[in-house]
mmCIF file of C-alpha atoms and ligand atoms in Angstrom:
data_model
loop_
_atom_site.group_PDB
_atom_site.id
_atom_site.type_symbol
_atom_site.label_atom_id
_atom_site.label_comp_id
_atom_site.label_asym_id
_atom_site.label_seq_id
_atom_site.Cartn_x
_atom_site.Cartn_y
_atom_site.Cartn_z
ATOM 1 C CA MET A 26 0.039 0.054 -0.029
ATOM 2 C CA LYS A 27 1.664 3.425 -1.187
ATOM 3 C CA VAL A 28 0.355 6.425 1.282
ATOM 4 C CA GLY A 29 0.296 9.703 0.559
ATOM 5 C CA PHE A 30 0.455 12.156 3.373
ATOM 6 C CA ILE A 31 -0.778 16.094 3.451
ATOM 7 C CA GLY A 32 -0.553 18.263 6.398
ATOM 8 C CA LEU A 33 2.634 17.978 8.176
ATOM 9 C CA GLY A 34 1.676 20.276 11.198
ATOM 10 C CA ALA A 35 1.840 19.778 15.114
ATOM 11 C CA MET A 36 -0.181 16.573 14.631
ATOM 12 C CA GLY A 37 0.561 15.455 10.886
ATOM 13 C CA ALA A 38 4.326 15.551 11.179
ATOM 14 C CA PRO A 39 4.733 12.934 13.824
ATOM 15 C CA MET A 40 1.978 10.751 12.757
ATOM 16 C CA ALA A 41 3.477 10.798 9.231
ATOM 17 C CA GLN A 42 6.755 9.616 10.631
ATOM 18 C CA ARG A 43 5.072 6.754 12.355
ATOM 19 C CA VAL A 44 3.594 5.703 9.066
ATOM 20 C CA VAL A 45 7.043 5.988 7.118
ATOM 21 C CA SER A 46 8.477 4.032 10.364
ATOM 22 C CA ALA A 47 6.111 1.482 9.902
ATOM 23 C CA GLY A 48 7.709 0.651 6.531
ATOM 24 C CA PHE A 49 4.876 2.205 4.249
ATOM 25 C CA GLU A 50 5.994 3.699 0.916
ATOM 26 C CA THR A 51 5.129 7.356 1.698
ATOM 27 C CA PHE A 52 4.756 10.503 -0.512
ATOM 28 C CA THR A 53 4.318 14.068 0.668
ATOM 29 C CA THR A 54 4.353 17.633 -0.555
ATOM 30 C CA ILE A 55 5.886 20.918 0.937
ATOM 31 C CA HIS A 56 3.455 23.767 2.095
ATOM 32 C CA LYS A 57 4.912 26.948 3.203
ATOM 33 C CA CYS A 58 7.886 25.434 5.238
ATOM 34 C CA CYS A 59 10.264 22.929 3.838
ATOM 35 C CA GLU A 60 11.420 21.311 7.264
ATOM 36 C CA PRO A 61 8.688 18.997 8.073
ATOM 37 C CA ALA A 62 8.709 17.264 4.462
ATOM 38 C CA ASP A 63 12.638 17.380 4.517
ATOM 39 C CA ALA A 64 12.669 15.370 8.044
ATOM 40 C CA LEU A 65 10.231 12.870 6.480
ATOM 41 C CA ALA A 66 12.312 12.587 3.376
ATOM 42 C CA ARG A 67 15.370 11.896 5.453
ATOM 43 C CA MET A 68 13.503 8.990 6.904
ATOM 44 C CA GLY A 69 12.593 7.570 3.286
ATOM 45 C CA ALA A 70 9.582 9.349 2.114
ATOM 46 C CA THR A 71 9.441 11.074 -1.264
ATOM 47 C CA ILE A 72 8.487 14.805 -1.707
ATOM 48 C CA LEU A 73 6.314 15.662 -4.667
ATOM 49 C CA THR A 74 5.232 18.877 -6.227
ATOM 50 C CA SER A 75 1.770 19.048 -5.832
ATOM 51 C CA PRO A 76 -1.340 17.285 -4.117
ATOM 52 C CA ALA A 77 -2.308 15.993 -7.438
ATOM 53 C CA ALA A 78 1.095 14.511 -7.692
ATOM 54 C CA VAL A 79 0.841 12.767 -4.472
ATOM 55 C CA SER A 80 -2.766 11.427 -5.002
ATOM 56 C CA GLU A 81 -1.548 9.886 -8.473
ATOM 57 C CA ALA A 82 1.565 8.103 -6.594
ATOM 58 C CA SER A 83 -0.497 6.811 -3.785
ATOM 59 C CA ASP A 84 -3.080 4.187 -3.078
ATOM 60 C CA VAL A 85 -4.382 5.668 0.234
ATOM 61 C CA ILE A 86 -4.057 9.378 0.989
ATOM 62 C CA ILE A 87 -4.033 10.782 4.283
ATOM 63 C CA THR A 88 -5.044 14.530 5.048
ATOM 64 C CA ILE A 89 -4.665 16.152 8.471
ATOM 65 C CA LEU A 90 -5.276 19.979 7.679
ATOM 66 C CA PRO A 91 -6.500 22.858 9.925
ATOM 67 C CA ALA A 92 -10.121 23.114 8.730
ATOM 68 C CA ASP A 93 -12.661 23.240 5.967
ATOM 69 C CA ALA A 94 -11.045 25.525 3.802
ATOM 70 C CA GLU A 95 -7.717 23.923 3.693
ATOM 71 C CA LEU A 96 -9.275 20.531 2.853
ATOM 72 C CA THR A 97 -11.332 22.045 0.255
ATOM 73 C CA GLU A 98 -8.298 23.884 -1.417
ATOM 74 C CA THR A 99 -6.180 20.636 -1.054
ATOM 75 C CA VAL A 100 -8.805 18.590 -2.873
ATOM 76 C CA PHE A 101 -10.573 20.947 -5.412
ATOM 77 C CA GLY A 102 -7.618 23.578 -5.694
ATOM 78 C CA PRO A 103 -5.423 23.810 -8.673
ATOM 79 C CA HIS A 104 -3.355 20.662 -8.898
ATOM 80 C CA GLY A 105 -5.346 19.428 -5.934
ATOM 81 C CA LEU A 106 -5.942 15.529 -4.882
ATOM 82 C CA LEU A 107 -8.757 15.149 -7.172
ATOM 83 C CA GLU A 108 -6.876 15.879 -10.422
ATOM 84 C CA GLY A 109 -4.744 12.708 -9.441
ATOM 85 C CA PHE A 110 -7.537 10.466 -8.176
ATOM 86 C CA SER A 111 -8.720 7.313 -10.219
ATOM 87 C CA PRO A 112 -10.913 4.359 -9.418
ATOM 88 C CA GLY A 113 -9.853 2.343 -6.097
ATOM 89 C CA LYS A 114 -7.864 5.215 -4.442
ATOM 90 C CA ILE A 115 -8.746 6.228 -0.958
ATOM 91 C CA LEU A 116 -8.883 9.199 1.082
ATOM 92 C CA ILE A 117 -8.314 9.011 4.713
ATOM 93 C CA ASP A 118 -9.235 12.394 6.059
ATOM 94 C CA MET A 119 -8.333 13.235 9.593
ATOM 95 C CA THR A 120 -8.964 16.973 9.975
ATOM 96 C CA THR A 121 -11.559 18.357 12.504
ATOM 97 C CA CYS A 122 -13.808 19.887 10.055
ATOM 98 C CA THR A 123 -17.585 19.922 9.168
ATOM 99 C CA ALA A 124 -19.164 16.681 7.991
ATOM 100 C CA THR A 125 -20.672 18.771 5.223
ATOM 101 C CA THR A 126 -17.463 19.570 3.531
ATOM 102 C CA LEU A 127 -16.268 15.968 4.026
ATOM 103 C CA ARG A 128 -19.547 14.682 2.217
ATOM 104 C CA GLU A 129 -18.781 17.253 -0.519
ATOM 105 C CA VAL A 130 -15.237 15.759 -0.821
ATOM 106 C CA GLU A 131 -16.636 12.226 -0.896
ATOM 107 C CA GLN A 132 -19.108 13.127 -3.710
ATOM 108 C CA ALA A 133 -16.490 14.499 -5.703
ATOM 109 C CA LEU A 134 -14.126 11.422 -5.236
ATOM 110 C CA SER A 135 -16.874 8.829 -5.794
ATOM 111 C CA ALA A 136 -17.714 10.352 -9.148
ATOM 112 C CA VAL A 137 -14.094 9.133 -10.159
ATOM 113 C CA GLN A 138 -14.840 5.716 -8.140
ATOM 114 C CA GLY A 139 -12.701 6.935 -5.475
ATOM 115 C CA ARG A 140 -13.502 5.895 -1.525
ATOM 116 C CA VAL A 141 -13.488 8.237 1.570
ATOM 117 C CA LEU A 142 -12.960 7.422 5.306
ATOM 118 C CA ASP A 143 -13.959 9.965 7.901
ATOM 119 C CA ALA A 144 -11.133 9.673 10.534
ATOM 120 C CA PRO A 145 -10.629 12.531 12.915
ATOM 121 C CA VAL A 146 -8.358 12.036 16.121
ATOM 122 C CA SER A 147 -7.839 12.995 19.495
ATOM 123 C CA GLY A 148 -4.879 12.241 21.999
ATOM 124 C CA GLY A 149 -3.125 15.574 21.088
ATOM 125 C CA THR A 150 0.670 15.813 20.132
ATOM 126 C CA ALA A 151 1.754 13.260 22.430
ATOM 127 C CA GLY A 152 -0.545 10.675 21.030
ATOM 128 C CA ALA A 153 0.382 11.539 17.627
ATOM 129 C CA ALA A 154 4.202 11.003 18.575
ATOM 130 C CA ASN A 155 3.514 7.746 20.533
ATOM 131 C CA GLY A 156 0.923 6.098 18.387
ATOM 132 C CA GLY A 157 -1.837 6.393 21.040
ATOM 133 C CA LEU A 158 -4.567 8.430 19.280
ATOM 134 C CA THR A 159 -8.068 7.722 19.377
ATOM 135 C CA ILE A 160 -9.483 7.522 15.757
ATOM 136 C CA MET A 161 -12.988 8.100 15.296
ATOM 137 C CA VAL A 162 -13.860 6.470 11.771
ATOM 138 C CA GLY A 163 -16.989 7.238 9.776
ATOM 139 C CA GLY A 164 -17.412 5.134 6.690
ATOM 140 C CA ASP A 165 -17.653 1.645 5.262
ATOM 141 C CA LEU A 166 -16.805 -0.967 7.669
ATOM 142 C CA ASN A 167 -14.850 -3.265 5.127
ATOM 143 C CA LEU A 168 -13.066 -0.206 4.054
ATOM 144 C CA LEU A 169 -12.217 0.489 7.591
ATOM 145 C CA GLU A 170 -10.755 -3.152 7.966
ATOM 146 C CA TYR A 171 -8.661 -2.524 4.703
ATOM 147 C CA CYS A 172 -7.336 0.561 6.137
ATOM 148 C CA ARG A 173 -6.827 -0.883 9.783
ATOM 149 C CA PRO A 174 -3.173 -1.665 9.601
ATOM 150 C CA LEU A 175 -2.216 1.840 8.318
ATOM 151 C CA LEU A 176 -4.580 3.648 11.001
ATOM 152 C CA ALA A 177 -2.853 1.299 13.657
ATOM 153 C CA THR A 178 0.523 2.768 13.137
ATOM 154 C CA MET A 179 -0.970 6.136 14.359
ATOM 155 C CA GLY A 180 -3.748 5.109 16.824
ATOM 156 C CA SER A 181 -4.198 2.593 19.513
ATOM 157 C CA ARG A 182 -7.957 3.033 19.713
ATOM 158 C CA ILE A 183 -9.902 2.900 16.418
ATOM 159 C CA VAL A 184 -13.674 3.144 16.938
ATOM 160 C CA HIS A 185 -16.094 2.750 13.882
ATOM 161 C CA VAL A 186 -18.638 5.320 14.688
ATOM 162 C CA GLY A 187 -21.107 5.454 11.869
ATOM 163 C CA PRO A 188 -20.925 6.637 7.965
ATOM 164 C CA VAL A 189 -18.774 9.214 6.604
ATOM 165 C CA GLY A 190 -19.206 12.677 8.468
ATOM 166 C CA GLN A 191 -20.039 11.021 11.818
ATOM 167 C CA GLY A 192 -16.639 11.114 12.812
ATOM 168 C CA LYS A 193 -16.743 14.757 12.537
ATOM 169 C CA VAL A 194 -19.735 14.876 14.782
ATOM 170 C CA VAL A 195 -18.024 12.689 17.497
ATOM 171 C CA LYS A 196 -15.031 14.801 17.404
ATOM 172 C CA ILE A 197 -16.805 18.135 17.620
ATOM 173 C CA ILE A 198 -18.821 17.095 20.583
ATOM 174 C CA ASN A 199 -15.522 15.843 22.349
ATOM 175 C CA GLN A 200 -14.197 19.216 21.478
ATOM 176 C CA MET A 201 -17.084 21.221 23.266
ATOM 177 C CA MET A 202 -16.506 19.301 26.282
ATOM 178 C CA ALA A 203 -12.776 19.522 26.110
ATOM 179 C CA ALA A 204 -13.020 23.366 25.676
ATOM 180 C CA ALA A 205 -15.260 23.803 28.657
ATOM 181 C CA ASN A 206 -13.289 21.644 30.918
ATOM 182 C CA LEU A 207 -10.225 23.580 30.100
ATOM 183 C CA LEU A 208 -11.937 26.865 31.001
ATOM 184 C CA MET A 209 -13.553 25.796 33.991
ATOM 185 C CA ILE A 210 -9.919 24.907 35.301
ATOM 186 C CA GLY A 211 -9.040 28.385 34.528
ATOM 187 C CA GLU A 212 -12.170 30.028 36.331
ATOM 188 C CA ALA A 213 -11.914 27.581 39.338
ATOM 189 C CA PHE A 214 -8.213 27.762 39.876
ATOM 190 C CA ALA A 215 -8.464 31.640 39.668
ATOM 191 C CA LEU A 216 -10.769 31.663 42.597
ATOM 192 C CA GLY A 217 -8.669 29.318 44.409
ATOM 193 C CA VAL A 218 -5.465 31.206 43.835
ATOM 194 C CA ARG A 219 -7.011 34.610 45.137
ATOM 195 C CA CYS A 220 -8.372 32.455 48.398
ATOM 196 C CA GLY A 221 -4.946 31.410 48.991
ATOM 197 C CA ALA A 222 -4.935 27.940 47.723
ATOM 198 C CA ASP A 223 -1.613 26.685 46.006
ATOM 199 C CA PRO A 224 -2.552 25.478 42.363
ATOM 200 C CA THR A 225 -0.329 22.310 42.608
ATOM 201 C CA ILE A 226 -2.041 21.598 45.587
ATOM 202 C CA LEU A 227 -5.487 21.956 44.076
ATOM 203 C CA TYR A 228 -4.540 19.860 41.165
ATOM 204 C CA ASP A 229 -3.011 17.130 43.509
ATOM 205 C CA VAL A 230 -6.513 16.925 45.559
ATOM 206 C CA ILE A 231 -8.972 17.207 42.525
ATOM 207 C CA LYS A 232 -7.191 14.938 40.431
ATOM 208 C CA ASP A 233 -8.776 12.229 42.802
ATOM 209 C CA SER A 234 -12.050 14.120 43.403
ATOM 210 C CA SER A 235 -15.336 14.625 41.485
ATOM 211 C CA GLY A 236 -14.291 17.774 39.822
ATOM 212 C CA TYR A 237 -11.715 16.081 37.843
ATOM 213 C CA SER A 238 -11.309 16.068 34.054
ATOM 214 C CA ARG A 239 -8.795 14.586 31.903
ATOM 215 C CA MET A 240 -7.850 17.996 31.023
ATOM 216 C CA MET A 241 -6.265 18.608 34.095
ATOM 217 C CA ASP A 242 -3.356 15.977 33.488
ATOM 218 C CA SER A 243 -3.249 17.458 29.590
ATOM 219 C CA ARG A 244 -2.880 21.131 30.385
ATOM 220 C CA LEU A 245 -1.890 21.798 34.057
ATOM 221 C CA PRO A 246 1.750 20.279 33.902
ATOM 222 C CA GLY A 247 3.832 21.562 31.219
ATOM 223 C CA PHE A 248 1.244 24.351 30.454
ATOM 224 C CA LEU A 249 -0.720 26.244 32.915
ATOM 225 C CA LEU A 250 1.470 25.503 36.103
ATOM 226 C CA GLU A 251 4.471 26.516 34.196
ATOM 227 C CA GLY A 252 3.125 29.567 32.359
ATOM 228 C CA ALA A 253 4.450 28.031 29.228
ATOM 229 C CA PHE A 254 2.031 28.133 25.985
ATOM 230 C CA GLN A 255 4.162 26.545 23.251
ATOM 231 C CA PRO A 256 1.488 24.616 21.204
ATOM 232 C CA GLY A 257 0.286 21.607 21.318
ATOM 233 C CA PHE A 258 -3.004 22.599 19.830
ATOM 234 C CA LYS A 259 -3.358 26.069 18.740
ATOM 235 C CA LEU A 260 -5.951 28.252 20.587
ATOM 236 C CA ASP A 261 -7.484 29.505 17.022
ATOM 237 C CA LEU A 262 -7.730 25.897 16.117
ATOM 238 C CA MET A 263 -9.796 25.050 19.337
ATOM 239 C CA LYS A 264 -11.789 28.298 18.500
ATOM 240 C CA LYS A 265 -12.592 26.855 15.230
ATOM 241 C CA ASP A 266 -13.739 23.662 16.602
ATOM 242 C CA VAL A 267 -16.201 25.728 19.521
ATOM 243 C CA ASN A 268 -17.459 27.410 16.459
ATOM 244 C CA LEU A 269 -18.232 24.602 14.365
ATOM 245 C CA ALA A 270 -20.210 23.130 17.457
ATOM 246 C CA LEU A 271 -22.049 26.406 17.451
ATOM 247 C CA ASP A 272 -23.009 26.270 13.726
ATOM 248 C CA SER A 273 -24.032 22.799 14.135
ATOM 249 C CA ALA A 274 -26.128 23.425 17.043
ATOM 250 C CA ARG A 275 -27.683 26.647 15.195
ATOM 251 C CA ALA A 276 -28.569 24.345 12.406
ATOM 252 C CA GLN A 277 -30.020 21.701 14.548
ATOM 253 C CA ARG A 278 -31.844 24.161 16.940
ATOM 254 C CA VAL A 279 -30.313 22.989 20.059
ATOM 255 C CA PRO A 280 -29.400 25.516 22.668
ATOM 256 C CA VAL A 281 -25.672 25.402 23.738
ATOM 257 C CA LEU A 282 -25.604 27.913 26.492
ATOM 258 C CA LEU A 283 -22.284 27.040 28.125
ATOM 259 C CA THR A 284 -20.780 26.333 24.609
ATOM 260 C CA SER A 285 -21.611 30.245 23.733
ATOM 261 C CA THR A 286 -19.820 31.316 26.368
ATOM 262 C CA VAL A 287 -16.777 29.130 25.884
ATOM 263 C CA SER A 288 -16.823 30.557 22.360
ATOM 264 C CA GLN A 289 -16.714 34.272 23.381
ATOM 265 C CA ILE A 290 -13.891 33.464 25.894
ATOM 266 C CA PHE A 291 -11.806 31.903 23.042
ATOM 267 C CA SER A 292 -12.567 34.666 20.892
ATOM 268 C CA ALA A 293 -11.540 37.067 23.513
ATOM 269 C CA ALA A 294 -8.565 35.329 23.917
ATOM 270 C CA SER A 295 -7.534 35.043 20.202
ATOM 271 C CA GLY A 296 -8.239 38.734 20.061
ATOM 272 C CA ALA A 297 -6.072 39.541 22.979
ATOM 273 C CA GLY A 298 -3.001 37.880 20.590
ATOM 274 C CA LYS A 299 -3.134 34.298 21.885
ATOM 275 C CA GLY A 300 -4.452 32.663 18.801
ATOM 276 C CA ASP A 301 -1.060 30.778 18.073
ATOM 277 C CA ALA A 302 -0.448 29.984 21.647
ATOM 278 C CA ASP A 303 -1.525 26.753 22.948
ATOM 279 C CA PHE A 304 -5.114 26.426 23.758
ATOM 280 C CA SER A 305 -4.632 26.434 27.288
ATOM 281 C CA ALA A 306 -3.829 29.939 26.986
ATOM 282 C CA ALA A 307 -7.490 30.529 27.014
ATOM 283 C CA ALA A 308 -7.578 29.360 30.611
ATOM 284 C CA GLN A 309 -4.765 31.533 31.937
ATOM 285 C CA TYR A 310 -6.698 34.588 29.948
ATOM 286 C CA LEU A 311 -9.838 33.889 31.841
ATOM 287 C CA ALA A 312 -7.898 33.742 35.295
ATOM 288 C CA GLY A 313 -6.143 36.860 34.114
ATOM 289 C CA LEU A 314 -9.498 38.851 33.846
ATOM 290 C CA ALA A 315 -9.082 38.508 37.704
ATOM 291 C CA GLY A 316 -5.560 39.632 37.826
ATOM 292 C CA VAL A 317 -4.598 35.662 38.747
ATOM 293 C CA GLU A 318 -1.606 34.067 37.407
ATOM 294 C CA LEU A 319 -1.915 30.420 37.776
ATOM 295 C CA HIS A 320 1.561 29.313 37.075
ATOM 296 C CA LYS A 321 3.244 28.064 40.103
ATOM 297 C CA VAL A 322 6.628 30.223 39.917
ATOM 298 C CA GLN A 323 4.858 33.665 39.820
ATOM 299 C CA LYS A 324 2.710 32.245 42.784
ATOM 300 C CA GLU A 325 5.995 31.364 44.988
ATOM 301 C CA THR A 326 7.065 35.210 44.205
ATOM 302 C CA SER A 327 4.144 36.741 45.232
ATOM 303 C CA ALA A 328 3.910 34.628 48.582
ATOM 304 C CA ALA A 329 7.551 35.526 48.980
ATOM 305 C CA ASN A 330 6.261 39.224 48.923
ATOM 306 C CA PRO A 331 2.935 39.484 50.584
ATOM 307 C CA SER A 332 2.640 42.968 50.189
ATOM 308 C CA SER A 333 2.228 42.674 46.303
ATOM 309 C CA LYS A 334 -1.131 40.723 46.840
HETATM 310 P P1 NAD B 423 -1.112 22.974 12.504
HETATM 311 O O1 NAD B 423 -1.776 24.311 12.313
HETATM 312 O O2 NAD B 423 -0.013 22.648 13.375
HETATM 313 O O3 NAD B 423 -0.856 22.025 11.107
HETATM 314 C C1 NAD B 423 -1.787 22.115 9.798
HETATM 315 C C2 NAD B 423 -0.562 22.040 8.677
HETATM 316 O O4 NAD B 423 -1.372 21.719 7.484
HETATM 317 C C3 NAD B 423 0.453 22.648 8.558
HETATM 318 O O5 NAD B 423 1.670 21.961 8.341
HETATM 319 C C4 NAD B 423 0.257 23.328 7.230
HETATM 320 O O6 NAD B 423 1.271 23.870 6.579
HETATM 321 C C5 NAD B 423 -0.718 22.512 6.592
HETATM 322 N N1 NAD B 423 -1.432 23.089 5.389
HETATM 323 C C6 NAD B 423 -2.508 23.810 5.478
HETATM 324 N N2 NAD B 423 -2.859 24.210 4.365
HETATM 325 C C7 NAD B 423 -2.349 23.470 3.259
HETATM 326 C C8 NAD B 423 -2.696 23.237 2.205
HETATM 327 N N3 NAD B 423 -3.311 23.908 1.464
HETATM 328 N N4 NAD B 423 -1.930 22.056 1.580
HETATM 329 C C9 NAD B 423 -0.974 21.412 2.096
HETATM 330 N N5 NAD B 423 -0.582 21.489 3.588
HETATM 331 C C10 NAD B 423 -1.585 22.566 4.307
HETATM 332 O O7 NAD B 423 -2.539 22.123 12.785
HETATM 333 P P2 NAD B 423 -2.406 20.696 13.682
HETATM 334 O O8 NAD B 423 -2.475 21.074 15.206
HETATM 335 O O9 NAD B 423 -1.481 19.750 13.229
HETATM 336 O O10 NAD B 423 -3.857 20.166 13.584
HETATM 337 C C11 NAD B 423 -4.422 19.323 12.099
HETATM 338 C C12 NAD B 423 -5.808 19.260 12.407
HETATM 339 O O11 NAD B 423 -5.991 18.250 13.643
HETATM 340 C C13 NAD B 423 -6.751 20.269 13.052
HETATM 341 O O12 NAD B 423 -8.038 20.135 12.113
HETATM 342 C C14 NAD B 423 -7.150 20.044 14.257
HETATM 343 O O13 NAD B 423 -8.142 20.786 14.865
HETATM 344 C C15 NAD B 423 -6.806 18.721 14.692
HETATM 345 N N6 NAD B 423 -6.238 18.363 15.756
HETATM 346 C C16 NAD B 423 -5.227 18.754 16.205
HETATM 347 C C17 NAD B 423 -4.871 18.485 17.543
HETATM 348 C C18 NAD B 423 -3.481 18.840 18.457
HETATM 349 O O14 NAD B 423 -3.426 18.676 19.570
HETATM 350 N N7 NAD B 423 -2.715 19.925 17.747
HETATM 351 C C19 NAD B 423 -5.332 17.291 18.124
HETATM 352 C C20 NAD B 423 -6.564 16.490 17.655
HETATM 353 C C21 NAD B 423 -7.125 17.049 16.432
#
C-alpha cells in the first residue's frame, strides 16, 4: 500500500513519521515550510510537487489539515488531490472540520470511483508521537478493515462510529467538552488562588475528586502550572472547533448556552493575541481577567512578597 500524507503540522508530522517508520512507502508535498517534509524525506519518504502528484502516486491519501477551507483547497484547488484521483484510490481525512465539507469531498471522489474514510483524532501531539491516538472512523466497515493496519500505526483505539461525516460529529462533541473543561479549570483555579490555594495542591487533590477532568493532566503540568504555552494545539484551532459546534447547534436548533460563553472567551483570548499559543492560554486568559496568574513560579514570587497581593 503506497501512502500519501498531506498536512505535516503539529499532529501530521509525527503521525506521518510513524507511517514511514512502519515501512509504508510514503509521498508528501511541501506547504509553506520545507522542514517537516525534509524531515520525512530523511526517513525515506518522497517529496512531490503538488497534492495531485501525491494522489497520483499513492493508493491511500491521508489529510490532516487545519479546517474546512484548507481541505477544500487541497482537494479541489489547482493541482489538488482530485486531479490525481482514479478508481480504487482512498482518501482518509483526519481533519477536524464539518461533516458537510467532507461529504462534498466524498461526492466528488466517488464520481471518479474513489472512496473516503472520515477519521478525526484525539490524543494530542503526545498521542501523535507515540501512536496512542483515538481515531473515530466514519465510513464503510470493510474499507475501515482494509485501512486498519495503516490507521494502527497512528492510533491505539480505532472506533467505528457510523457513516462518513459521523467521525466529525463525534470529534466536535468531544471538543465542546474539552474546551469547557479547560475554561472551568481557569475559572475555578483563579478563585482558588485568590483565596490562597496553591494551584499544585488544587491539582493534586482534585485529580482524585469529583471535579476532575482529563484536561487537568493534559494542560496543568507543562502548560498552566509553568506559564508555558508553546503549542500543542493552537488556540485558534480550538476556537474553530467550538465555532463548528455552535454552527451545528444553530442548524439543529439545539441550545448550547455554555458553549456560547466558551466561544466568547476563546474569541476574546484570540483577539488579545493568543491565537497561535497553545489553547490552554485561554484558561490563563480567563484567570487573568481576575488578575490571577496560575503558574506556580509567579505564585511563589508573590507568596515571598505578601505586600504585592
Ligand atoms: P497545524 O496548524 O500545526 O498544522 C496544519 C498543517 O497543514 C500545517 O503544516 C500546514 O502547512 C498544512 N497545510 C495547511 N494548508 C495546506 C494546504 N493547502 N496544503 C498542504 N498543507 C497545508 O495544525 P495541527 O495541530 O496539526 O491540527 C491539524 C488538524 O488536527 C486540525 O483540524 C486540528 O483541529 C486537529 N487536531 C489537532 C490536535 C492537536 O493537539 N494539535 C489534536 C487533535 C486534532
